[in-house]
CSV table of C-alpha atoms in Angstrom, one decimal:
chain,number,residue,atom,x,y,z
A,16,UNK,CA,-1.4,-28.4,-69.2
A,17,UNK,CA,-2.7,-28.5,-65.8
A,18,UNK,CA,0.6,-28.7,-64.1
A,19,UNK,CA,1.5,-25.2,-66.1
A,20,UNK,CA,-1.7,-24.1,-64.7
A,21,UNK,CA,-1.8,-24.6,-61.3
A,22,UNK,CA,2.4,-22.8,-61.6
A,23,UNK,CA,0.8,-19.9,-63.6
A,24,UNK,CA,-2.6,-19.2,-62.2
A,25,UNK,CA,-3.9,-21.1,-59.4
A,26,UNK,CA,-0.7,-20.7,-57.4
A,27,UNK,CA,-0.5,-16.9,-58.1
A,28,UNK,CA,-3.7,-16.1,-57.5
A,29,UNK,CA,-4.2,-18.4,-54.2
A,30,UNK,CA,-1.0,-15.8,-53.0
A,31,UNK,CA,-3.3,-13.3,-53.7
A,32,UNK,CA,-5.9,-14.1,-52.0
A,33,UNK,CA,-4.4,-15.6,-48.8
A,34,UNK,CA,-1.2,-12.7,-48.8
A,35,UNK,CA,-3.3,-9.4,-49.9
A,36,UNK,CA,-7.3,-10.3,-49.3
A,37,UNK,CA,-6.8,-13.0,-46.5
A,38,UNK,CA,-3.5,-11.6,-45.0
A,39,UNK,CA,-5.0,-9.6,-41.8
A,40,UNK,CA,-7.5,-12.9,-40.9
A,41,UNK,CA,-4.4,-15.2,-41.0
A,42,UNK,CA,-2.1,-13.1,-39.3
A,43,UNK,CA,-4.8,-13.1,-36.6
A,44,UNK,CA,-6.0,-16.5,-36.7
A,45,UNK,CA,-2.4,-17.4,-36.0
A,46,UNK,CA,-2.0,-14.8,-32.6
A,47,UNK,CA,-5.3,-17.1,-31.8
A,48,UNK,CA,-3.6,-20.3,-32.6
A,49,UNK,CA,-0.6,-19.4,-31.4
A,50,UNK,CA,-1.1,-16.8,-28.1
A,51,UNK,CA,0.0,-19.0,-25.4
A,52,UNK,CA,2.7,-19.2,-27.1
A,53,UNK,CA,3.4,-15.7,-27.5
A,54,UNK,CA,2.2,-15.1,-24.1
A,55,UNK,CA,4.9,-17.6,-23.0
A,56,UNK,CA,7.6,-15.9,-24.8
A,57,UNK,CA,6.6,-12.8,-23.3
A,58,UNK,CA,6.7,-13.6,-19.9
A,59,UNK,CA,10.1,-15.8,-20.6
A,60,UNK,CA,11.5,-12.4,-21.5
A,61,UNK,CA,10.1,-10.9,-18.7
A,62,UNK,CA,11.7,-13.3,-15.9
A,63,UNK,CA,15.1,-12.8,-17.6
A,64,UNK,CA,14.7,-9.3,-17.5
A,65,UNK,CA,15.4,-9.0,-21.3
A,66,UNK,CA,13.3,-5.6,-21.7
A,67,UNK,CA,15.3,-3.9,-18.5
A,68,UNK,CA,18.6,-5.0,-19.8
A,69,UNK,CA,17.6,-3.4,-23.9
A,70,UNK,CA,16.8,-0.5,-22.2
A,71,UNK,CA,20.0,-0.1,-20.0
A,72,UNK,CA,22.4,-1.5,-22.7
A,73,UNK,CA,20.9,-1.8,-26.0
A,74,UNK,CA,20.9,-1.8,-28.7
A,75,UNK,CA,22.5,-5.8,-28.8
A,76,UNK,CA,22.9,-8.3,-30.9
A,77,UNK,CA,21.7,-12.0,-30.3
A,78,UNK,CA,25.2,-12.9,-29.1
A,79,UNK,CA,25.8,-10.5,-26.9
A,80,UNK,CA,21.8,-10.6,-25.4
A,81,UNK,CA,22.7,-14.3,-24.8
A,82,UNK,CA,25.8,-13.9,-23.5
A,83,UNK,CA,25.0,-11.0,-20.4
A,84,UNK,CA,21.4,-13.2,-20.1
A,85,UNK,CA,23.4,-16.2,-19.2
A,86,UNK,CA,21.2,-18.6,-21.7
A,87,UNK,CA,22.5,-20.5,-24.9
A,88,UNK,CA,22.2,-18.3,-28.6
A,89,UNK,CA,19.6,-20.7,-29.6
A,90,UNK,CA,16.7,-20.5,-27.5
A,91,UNK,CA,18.0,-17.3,-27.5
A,92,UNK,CA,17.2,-16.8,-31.2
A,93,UNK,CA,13.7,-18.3,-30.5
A,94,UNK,CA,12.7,-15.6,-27.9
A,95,UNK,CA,14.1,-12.4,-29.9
A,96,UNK,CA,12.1,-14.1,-33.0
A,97,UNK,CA,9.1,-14.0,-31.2
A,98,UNK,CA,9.0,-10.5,-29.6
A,99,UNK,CA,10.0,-9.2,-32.9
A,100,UNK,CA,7.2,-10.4,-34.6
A,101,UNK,CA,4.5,-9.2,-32.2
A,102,UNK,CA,6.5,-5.6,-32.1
A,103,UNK,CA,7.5,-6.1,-28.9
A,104,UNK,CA,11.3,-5.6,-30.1
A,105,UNK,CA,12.7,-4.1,-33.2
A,106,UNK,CA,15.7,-5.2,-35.4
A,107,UNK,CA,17.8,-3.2,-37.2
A,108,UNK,CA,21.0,-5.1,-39.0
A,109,UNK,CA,22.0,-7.8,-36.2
A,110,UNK,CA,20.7,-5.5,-33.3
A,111,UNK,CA,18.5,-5.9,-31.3
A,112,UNK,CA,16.5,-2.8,-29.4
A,113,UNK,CA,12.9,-2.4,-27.4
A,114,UNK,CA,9.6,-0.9,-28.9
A,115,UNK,CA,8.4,2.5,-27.6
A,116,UNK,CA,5.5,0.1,-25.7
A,117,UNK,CA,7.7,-2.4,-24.0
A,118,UNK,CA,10.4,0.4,-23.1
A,119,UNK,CA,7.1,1.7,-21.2
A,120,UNK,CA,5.3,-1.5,-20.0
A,121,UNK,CA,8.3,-4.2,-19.4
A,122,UNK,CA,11.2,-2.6,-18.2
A,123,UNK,CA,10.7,-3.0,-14.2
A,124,UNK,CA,12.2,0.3,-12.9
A,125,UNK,CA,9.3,2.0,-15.5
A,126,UNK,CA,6.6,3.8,-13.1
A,127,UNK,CA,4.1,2.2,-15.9
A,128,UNK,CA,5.2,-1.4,-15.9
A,129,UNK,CA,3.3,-4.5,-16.7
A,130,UNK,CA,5.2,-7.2,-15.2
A,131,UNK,CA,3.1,-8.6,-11.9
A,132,UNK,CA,0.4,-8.6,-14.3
A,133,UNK,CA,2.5,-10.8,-16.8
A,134,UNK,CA,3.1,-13.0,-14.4
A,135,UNK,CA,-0.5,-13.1,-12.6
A,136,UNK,CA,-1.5,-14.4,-15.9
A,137,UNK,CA,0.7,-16.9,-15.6
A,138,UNK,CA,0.5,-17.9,-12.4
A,139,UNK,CA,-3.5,-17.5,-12.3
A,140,UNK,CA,-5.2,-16.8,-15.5
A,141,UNK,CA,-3.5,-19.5,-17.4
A,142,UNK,CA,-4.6,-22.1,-15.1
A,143,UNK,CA,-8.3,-20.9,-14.9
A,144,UNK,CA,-8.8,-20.6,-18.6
A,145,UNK,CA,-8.3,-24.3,-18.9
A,146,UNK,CA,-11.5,-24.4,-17.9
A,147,UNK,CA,-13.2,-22.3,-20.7
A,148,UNK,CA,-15.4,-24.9,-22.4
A,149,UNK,CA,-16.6,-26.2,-19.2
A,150,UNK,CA,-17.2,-23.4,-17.5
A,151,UNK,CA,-19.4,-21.9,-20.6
A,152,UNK,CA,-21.4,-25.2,-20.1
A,153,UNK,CA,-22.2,-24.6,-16.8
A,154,UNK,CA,-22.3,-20.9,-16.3
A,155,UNK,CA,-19.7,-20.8,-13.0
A,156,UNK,CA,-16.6,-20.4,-12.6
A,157,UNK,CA,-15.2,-24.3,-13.2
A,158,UNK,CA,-11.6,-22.7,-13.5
A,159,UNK,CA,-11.4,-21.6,-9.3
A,160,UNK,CA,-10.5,-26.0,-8.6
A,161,UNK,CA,-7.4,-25.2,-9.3
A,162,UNK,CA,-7.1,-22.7,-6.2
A,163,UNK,CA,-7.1,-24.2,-2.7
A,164,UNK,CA,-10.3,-23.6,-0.6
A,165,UNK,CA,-14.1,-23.8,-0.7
A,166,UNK,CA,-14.9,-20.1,-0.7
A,167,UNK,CA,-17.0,-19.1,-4.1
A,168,UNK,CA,-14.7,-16.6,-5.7
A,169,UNK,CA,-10.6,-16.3,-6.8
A,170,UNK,CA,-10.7,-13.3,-4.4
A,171,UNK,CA,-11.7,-15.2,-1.6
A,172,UNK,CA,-9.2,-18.3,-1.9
A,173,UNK,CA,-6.3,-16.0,-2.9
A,174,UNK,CA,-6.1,-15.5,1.1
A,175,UNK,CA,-5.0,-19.5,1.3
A,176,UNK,CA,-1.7,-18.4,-1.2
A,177,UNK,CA,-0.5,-15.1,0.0
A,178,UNK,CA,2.5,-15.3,-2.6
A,179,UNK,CA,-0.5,-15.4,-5.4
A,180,UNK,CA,-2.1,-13.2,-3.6
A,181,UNK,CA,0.4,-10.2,-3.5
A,182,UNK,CA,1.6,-10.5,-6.9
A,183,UNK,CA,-2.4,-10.3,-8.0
A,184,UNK,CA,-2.6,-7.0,-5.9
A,185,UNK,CA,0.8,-6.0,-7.5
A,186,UNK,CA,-1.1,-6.6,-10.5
A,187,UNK,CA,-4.2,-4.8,-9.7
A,188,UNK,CA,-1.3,-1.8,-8.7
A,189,UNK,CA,0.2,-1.2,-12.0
A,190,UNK,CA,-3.6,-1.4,-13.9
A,191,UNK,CA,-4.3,1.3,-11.5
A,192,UNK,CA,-1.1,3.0,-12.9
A,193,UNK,CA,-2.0,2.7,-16.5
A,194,UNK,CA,-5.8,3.8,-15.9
A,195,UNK,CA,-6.8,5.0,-12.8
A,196,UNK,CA,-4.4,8.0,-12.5
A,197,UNK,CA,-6.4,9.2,-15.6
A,198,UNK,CA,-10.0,8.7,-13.4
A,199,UNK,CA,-8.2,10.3,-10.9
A,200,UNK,CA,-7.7,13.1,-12.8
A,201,UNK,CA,-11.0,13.7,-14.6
A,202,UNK,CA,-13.4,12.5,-11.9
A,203,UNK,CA,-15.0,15.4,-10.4
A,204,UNK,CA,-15.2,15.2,-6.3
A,205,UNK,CA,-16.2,18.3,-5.7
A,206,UNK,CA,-18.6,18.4,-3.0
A,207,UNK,CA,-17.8,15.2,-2.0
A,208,UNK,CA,-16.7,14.6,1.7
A,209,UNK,CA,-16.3,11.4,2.3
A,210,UNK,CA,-15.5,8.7,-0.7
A,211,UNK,CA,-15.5,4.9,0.1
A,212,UNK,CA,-13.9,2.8,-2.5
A,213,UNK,CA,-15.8,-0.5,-2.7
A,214,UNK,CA,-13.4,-3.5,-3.6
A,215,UNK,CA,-10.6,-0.9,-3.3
A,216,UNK,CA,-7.7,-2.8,-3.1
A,217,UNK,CA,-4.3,-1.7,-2.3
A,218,UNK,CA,-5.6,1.3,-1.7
A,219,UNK,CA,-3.8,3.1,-4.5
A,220,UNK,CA,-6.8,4.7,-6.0
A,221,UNK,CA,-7.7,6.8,-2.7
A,222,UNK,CA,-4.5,7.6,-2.8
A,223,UNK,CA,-4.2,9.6,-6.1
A,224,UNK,CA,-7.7,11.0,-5.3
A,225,UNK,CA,-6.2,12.6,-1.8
A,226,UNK,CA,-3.6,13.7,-3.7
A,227,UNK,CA,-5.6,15.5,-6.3
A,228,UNK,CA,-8.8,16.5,-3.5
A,229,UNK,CA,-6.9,17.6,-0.4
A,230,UNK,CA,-9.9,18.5,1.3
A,231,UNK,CA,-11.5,14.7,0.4
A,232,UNK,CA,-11.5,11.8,3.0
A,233,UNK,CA,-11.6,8.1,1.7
A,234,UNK,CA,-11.7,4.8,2.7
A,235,UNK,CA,-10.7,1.3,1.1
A,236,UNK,CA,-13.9,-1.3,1.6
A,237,UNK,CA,-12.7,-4.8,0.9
A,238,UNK,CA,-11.3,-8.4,2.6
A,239,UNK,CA,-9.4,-8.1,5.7
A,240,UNK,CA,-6.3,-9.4,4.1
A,241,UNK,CA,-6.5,-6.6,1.7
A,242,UNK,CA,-7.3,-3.9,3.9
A,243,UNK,CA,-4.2,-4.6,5.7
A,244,UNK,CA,-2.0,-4.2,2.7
A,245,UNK,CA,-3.6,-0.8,1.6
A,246,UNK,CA,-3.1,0.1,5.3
A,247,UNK,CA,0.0,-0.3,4.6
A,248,UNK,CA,0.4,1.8,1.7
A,249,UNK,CA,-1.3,4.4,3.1
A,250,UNK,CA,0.7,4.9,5.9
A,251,UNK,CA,3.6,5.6,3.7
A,252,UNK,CA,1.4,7.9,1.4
A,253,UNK,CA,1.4,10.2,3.7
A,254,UNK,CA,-2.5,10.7,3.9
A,255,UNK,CA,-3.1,8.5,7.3
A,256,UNK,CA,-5.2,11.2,8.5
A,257,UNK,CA,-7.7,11.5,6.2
A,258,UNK,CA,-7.6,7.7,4.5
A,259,UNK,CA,-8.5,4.7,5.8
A,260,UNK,CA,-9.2,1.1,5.3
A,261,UNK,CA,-12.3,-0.9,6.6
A,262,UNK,CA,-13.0,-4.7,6.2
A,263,UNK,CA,-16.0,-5.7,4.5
A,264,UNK,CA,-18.1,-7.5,2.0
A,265,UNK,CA,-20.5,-5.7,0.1
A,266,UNK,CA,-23.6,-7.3,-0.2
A,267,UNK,CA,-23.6,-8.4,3.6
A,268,UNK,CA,-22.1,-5.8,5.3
A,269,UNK,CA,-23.4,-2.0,5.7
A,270,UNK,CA,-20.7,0.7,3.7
A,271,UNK,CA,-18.8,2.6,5.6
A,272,UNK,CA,-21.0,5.4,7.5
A,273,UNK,CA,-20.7,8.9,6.3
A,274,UNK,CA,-19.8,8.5,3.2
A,275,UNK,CA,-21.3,10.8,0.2
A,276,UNK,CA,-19.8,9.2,-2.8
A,277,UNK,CA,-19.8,5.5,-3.4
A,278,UNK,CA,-17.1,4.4,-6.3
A,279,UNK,CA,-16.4,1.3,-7.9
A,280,UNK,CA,-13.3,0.7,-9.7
A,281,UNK,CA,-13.2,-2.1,-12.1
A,282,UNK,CA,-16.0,-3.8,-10.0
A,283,UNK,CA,-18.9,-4.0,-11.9
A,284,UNK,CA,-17.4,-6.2,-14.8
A,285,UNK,CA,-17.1,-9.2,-11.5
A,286,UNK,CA,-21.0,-9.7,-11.1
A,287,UNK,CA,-23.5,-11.0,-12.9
A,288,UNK,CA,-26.5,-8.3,-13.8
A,289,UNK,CA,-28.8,-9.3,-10.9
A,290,UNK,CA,-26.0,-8.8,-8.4
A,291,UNK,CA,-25.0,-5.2,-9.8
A,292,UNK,CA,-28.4,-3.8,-9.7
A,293,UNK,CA,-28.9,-5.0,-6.4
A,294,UNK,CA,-25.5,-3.2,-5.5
A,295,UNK,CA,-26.8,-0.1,-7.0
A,296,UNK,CA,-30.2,-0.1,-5.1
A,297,UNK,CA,-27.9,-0.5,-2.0
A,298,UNK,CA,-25.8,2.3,-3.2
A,299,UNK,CA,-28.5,4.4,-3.7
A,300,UNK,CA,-30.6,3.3,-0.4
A,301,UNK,CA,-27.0,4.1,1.5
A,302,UNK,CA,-26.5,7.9,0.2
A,303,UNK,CA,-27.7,10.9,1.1
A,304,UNK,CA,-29.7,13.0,-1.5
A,305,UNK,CA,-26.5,14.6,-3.6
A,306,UNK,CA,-24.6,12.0,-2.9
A,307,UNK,CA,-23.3,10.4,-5.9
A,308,UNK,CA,-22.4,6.5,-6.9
A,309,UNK,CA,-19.6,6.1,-9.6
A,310,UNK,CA,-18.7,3.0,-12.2
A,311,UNK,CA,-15.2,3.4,-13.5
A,312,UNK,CA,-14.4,0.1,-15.9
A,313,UNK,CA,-13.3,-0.7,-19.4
A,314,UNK,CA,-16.5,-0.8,-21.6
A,315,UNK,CA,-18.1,-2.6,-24.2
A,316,UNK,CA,-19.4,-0.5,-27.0
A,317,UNK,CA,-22.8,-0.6,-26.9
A,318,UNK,CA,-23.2,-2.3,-30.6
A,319,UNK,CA,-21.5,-5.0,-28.8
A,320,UNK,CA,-18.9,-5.3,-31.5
A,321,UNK,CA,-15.7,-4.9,-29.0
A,322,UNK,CA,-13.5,-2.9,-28.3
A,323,UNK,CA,-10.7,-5.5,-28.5
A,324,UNK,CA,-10.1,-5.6,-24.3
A,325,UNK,CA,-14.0,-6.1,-23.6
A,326,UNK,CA,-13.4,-9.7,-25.3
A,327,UNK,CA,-9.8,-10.4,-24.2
A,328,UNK,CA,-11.2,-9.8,-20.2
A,329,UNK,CA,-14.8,-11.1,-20.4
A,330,UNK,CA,-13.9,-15.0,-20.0
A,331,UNK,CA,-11.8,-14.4,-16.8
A,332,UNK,CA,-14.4,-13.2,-14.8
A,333,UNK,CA,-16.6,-16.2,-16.3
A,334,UNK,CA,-14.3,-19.0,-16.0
A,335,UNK,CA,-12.3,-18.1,-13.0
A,336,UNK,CA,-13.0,-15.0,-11.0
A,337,UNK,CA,-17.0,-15.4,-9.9
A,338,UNK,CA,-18.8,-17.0,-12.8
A,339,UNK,CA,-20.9,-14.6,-12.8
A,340,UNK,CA,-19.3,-11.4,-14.8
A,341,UNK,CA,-18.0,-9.7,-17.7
A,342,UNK,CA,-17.2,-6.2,-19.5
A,343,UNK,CA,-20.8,-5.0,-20.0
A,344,UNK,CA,-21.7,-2.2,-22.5
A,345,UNK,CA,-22.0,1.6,-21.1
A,346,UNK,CA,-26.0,1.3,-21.9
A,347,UNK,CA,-26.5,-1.4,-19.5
A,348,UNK,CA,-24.6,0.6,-16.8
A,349,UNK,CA,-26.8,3.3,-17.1
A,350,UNK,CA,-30.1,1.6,-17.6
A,351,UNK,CA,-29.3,0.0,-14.4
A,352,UNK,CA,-27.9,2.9,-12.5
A,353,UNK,CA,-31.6,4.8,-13.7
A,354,UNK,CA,-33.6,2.0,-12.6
A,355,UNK,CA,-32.0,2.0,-9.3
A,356,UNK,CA,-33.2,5.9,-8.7
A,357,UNK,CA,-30.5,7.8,-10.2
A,358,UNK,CA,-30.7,10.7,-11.6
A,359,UNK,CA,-29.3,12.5,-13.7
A,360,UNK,CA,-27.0,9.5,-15.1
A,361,UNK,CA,-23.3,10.9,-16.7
A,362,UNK,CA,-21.2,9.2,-19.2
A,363,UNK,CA,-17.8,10.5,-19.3
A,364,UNK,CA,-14.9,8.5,-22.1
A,365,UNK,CA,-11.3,8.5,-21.1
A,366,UNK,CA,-8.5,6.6,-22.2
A,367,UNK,CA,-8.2,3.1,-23.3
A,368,UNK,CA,-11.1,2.0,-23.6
A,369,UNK,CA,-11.6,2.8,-20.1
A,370,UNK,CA,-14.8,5.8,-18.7
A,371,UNK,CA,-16.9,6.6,-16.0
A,372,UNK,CA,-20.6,6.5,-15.4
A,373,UNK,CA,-22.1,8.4,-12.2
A,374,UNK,CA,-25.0,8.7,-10.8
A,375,UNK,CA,-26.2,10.9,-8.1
A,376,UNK,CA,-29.5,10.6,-6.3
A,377,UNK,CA,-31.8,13.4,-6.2
């Protein structure tokens, strides 16, 4: 009797349960369990330049995928199992093709590709997030050992490895590409003369903002070492005579002189709360009245219930990058610009996830 029902009853209704109630928690559960894994498989695909090769001659079936990739039909199998599940491919019959997403993200001749950033987290991230549970112990970032030097943050030691170093502003490049040309777009510079761009990297920011504000002069304000890559880049922009890179760091050093609008691109989320509002009183101490200070990030919702990114980028700056930051909630951006003597304080949503909050001083 019980053996008939357990077969007849338990069993069918624990599917039930687990494949119809349950089904979304477990499937998620396991991407927890399982995402270094997946992330692995990913960036396996990546370095054999699977995606590039679907979209130049796919559809292809296992054998032939194994054959032009120069790798055995097993492990093979192993990888095409695991992008297919995530979405990241799609199978129809014994072929093999690439999702709308990794046509855009992971093919490397795409304008909007991914791939330094895959491999930054691989190279970097990986490494740092060892350190989670330790590093939420002891509130710093316990992660950074495993980068050569003494300095405080990843930024700073990433000078002692320049390969690391350029595939991390690589990185930083093709985030810019996904987001930034859409700040670019919908930020308002009019009126504004001179722009500096604190922690500007590469310097690919000013350079969609000259090309959209011909009248607007702008300068990169970061490390040495990456002021001299975004001099670089700006030289073959084109816009040499009216952008410019300056070496500095922000809470020792003045900004730039002249400038009228102060932005920071995916800045804020680096510092703890004491250090941001002492960069805004700086900001707002450094500008004229009119001038305007600007906060362009991904943001938490202010329920802090997500979104999905605000939780998948918080530990990094925790556990490797300062040990100080994370993605804070548009509210606290604003109360903070306010309290620092802005007004009036604008919130503007964009695209994934990402918005803008600006400030100008009266």
């Amino acid at each position: 009797m019980a053996n008939l029902l357990d077969r007849y009853v338990t069993l069918p209704l624990t599917r039930f349960v687990e494949g119809v109630l349950l089904r979304r928690q477990v499937e998620r559960l396991y991407l927890v369990f399982g995402g270094h894994i997946f992330f692995q498989t990913l960036r396996t695909a990546v370095q054999l330049d699977l995606f590039t090769l679907l979209a130049k001659e796919g559809p292809l079936t296992r054998e032939e995928i194994a054959r032009r990739l120069g790798i055995a039909e097993q492990p093979a199998r192993i990888v095409l199992l695991g992008l297919t599940v995530v979405g990241l491919l799609r199978k129809r019959g014994r072929s093999y093709s690439n999702s709308h997403l990794a046509g855009l993200l992971l093919v490397k001749d795409s304008p909007r590709k991914i791939t330094a950033y895959v491999e930054l987290q691989h190279r970097a991230m990986y490494k740092g997030l060892y350190w989670m549970l330790e590093a939420v112990r002891e509130y710093r970032n316990v992660g950074l050992k495993e980068f050569a030097g003494n300095e405080p943050t990843l930024y700073q030691r990433l000078a002692h490895d320049p390969e690391v170093e350029q595939i991390f502003q690589e990185a930083m490049q093709e985030l810019s590409m996904q987001a930034n040309a859409d700040m670019a777009r919908f930020v308002d510079l009019s009126g504004v003369k001179h722009l500096v761009d604190v922690g500007g990297g590469d310097g690919t920011n000013i350079i969609a903002l000259a090309r959209r504000w011909p009248k607007l002069r702008a300068t990169v304000f970061d490390s040495p070492t990456v002021c001299d890559i975004a001099r670089k880049n700006i030289a073959a922009s084109g816009f040499a005579d009216r952008l410019d890179a300056i070496p500095g760091e922000c809470f020792a050093d003045p900004f730039p002189k002249g400038a009228d609008c102060l932005m920071f691109a995916h800045f804020f989320t680096i510092w703890g709360e004491e250090k941001d509002r002492e960069l805004l009183k700086k900001c707002h101490d450094s500008l004229p009245s009119g001038g305007r200070v600007i906060i362009f990030n991904m943001m938490q919702h202010d329920d802090e219930t997500g979104p999905l990114s605000a939780a998948v980028g918080s530990p990094y700056f925790l556990t490797l990058a300062t040990g100080l930051g994370m993605l804070y909630t548009w509210g606290e951006y604003e109360s903070w610009m306010r309290e620092a003597g802005f007004h009036p304080v604008e919130r503007h949503r964009l695209l994934r996830d990402h918005g803008l909050i600006v400030g100008t001083r009266s």
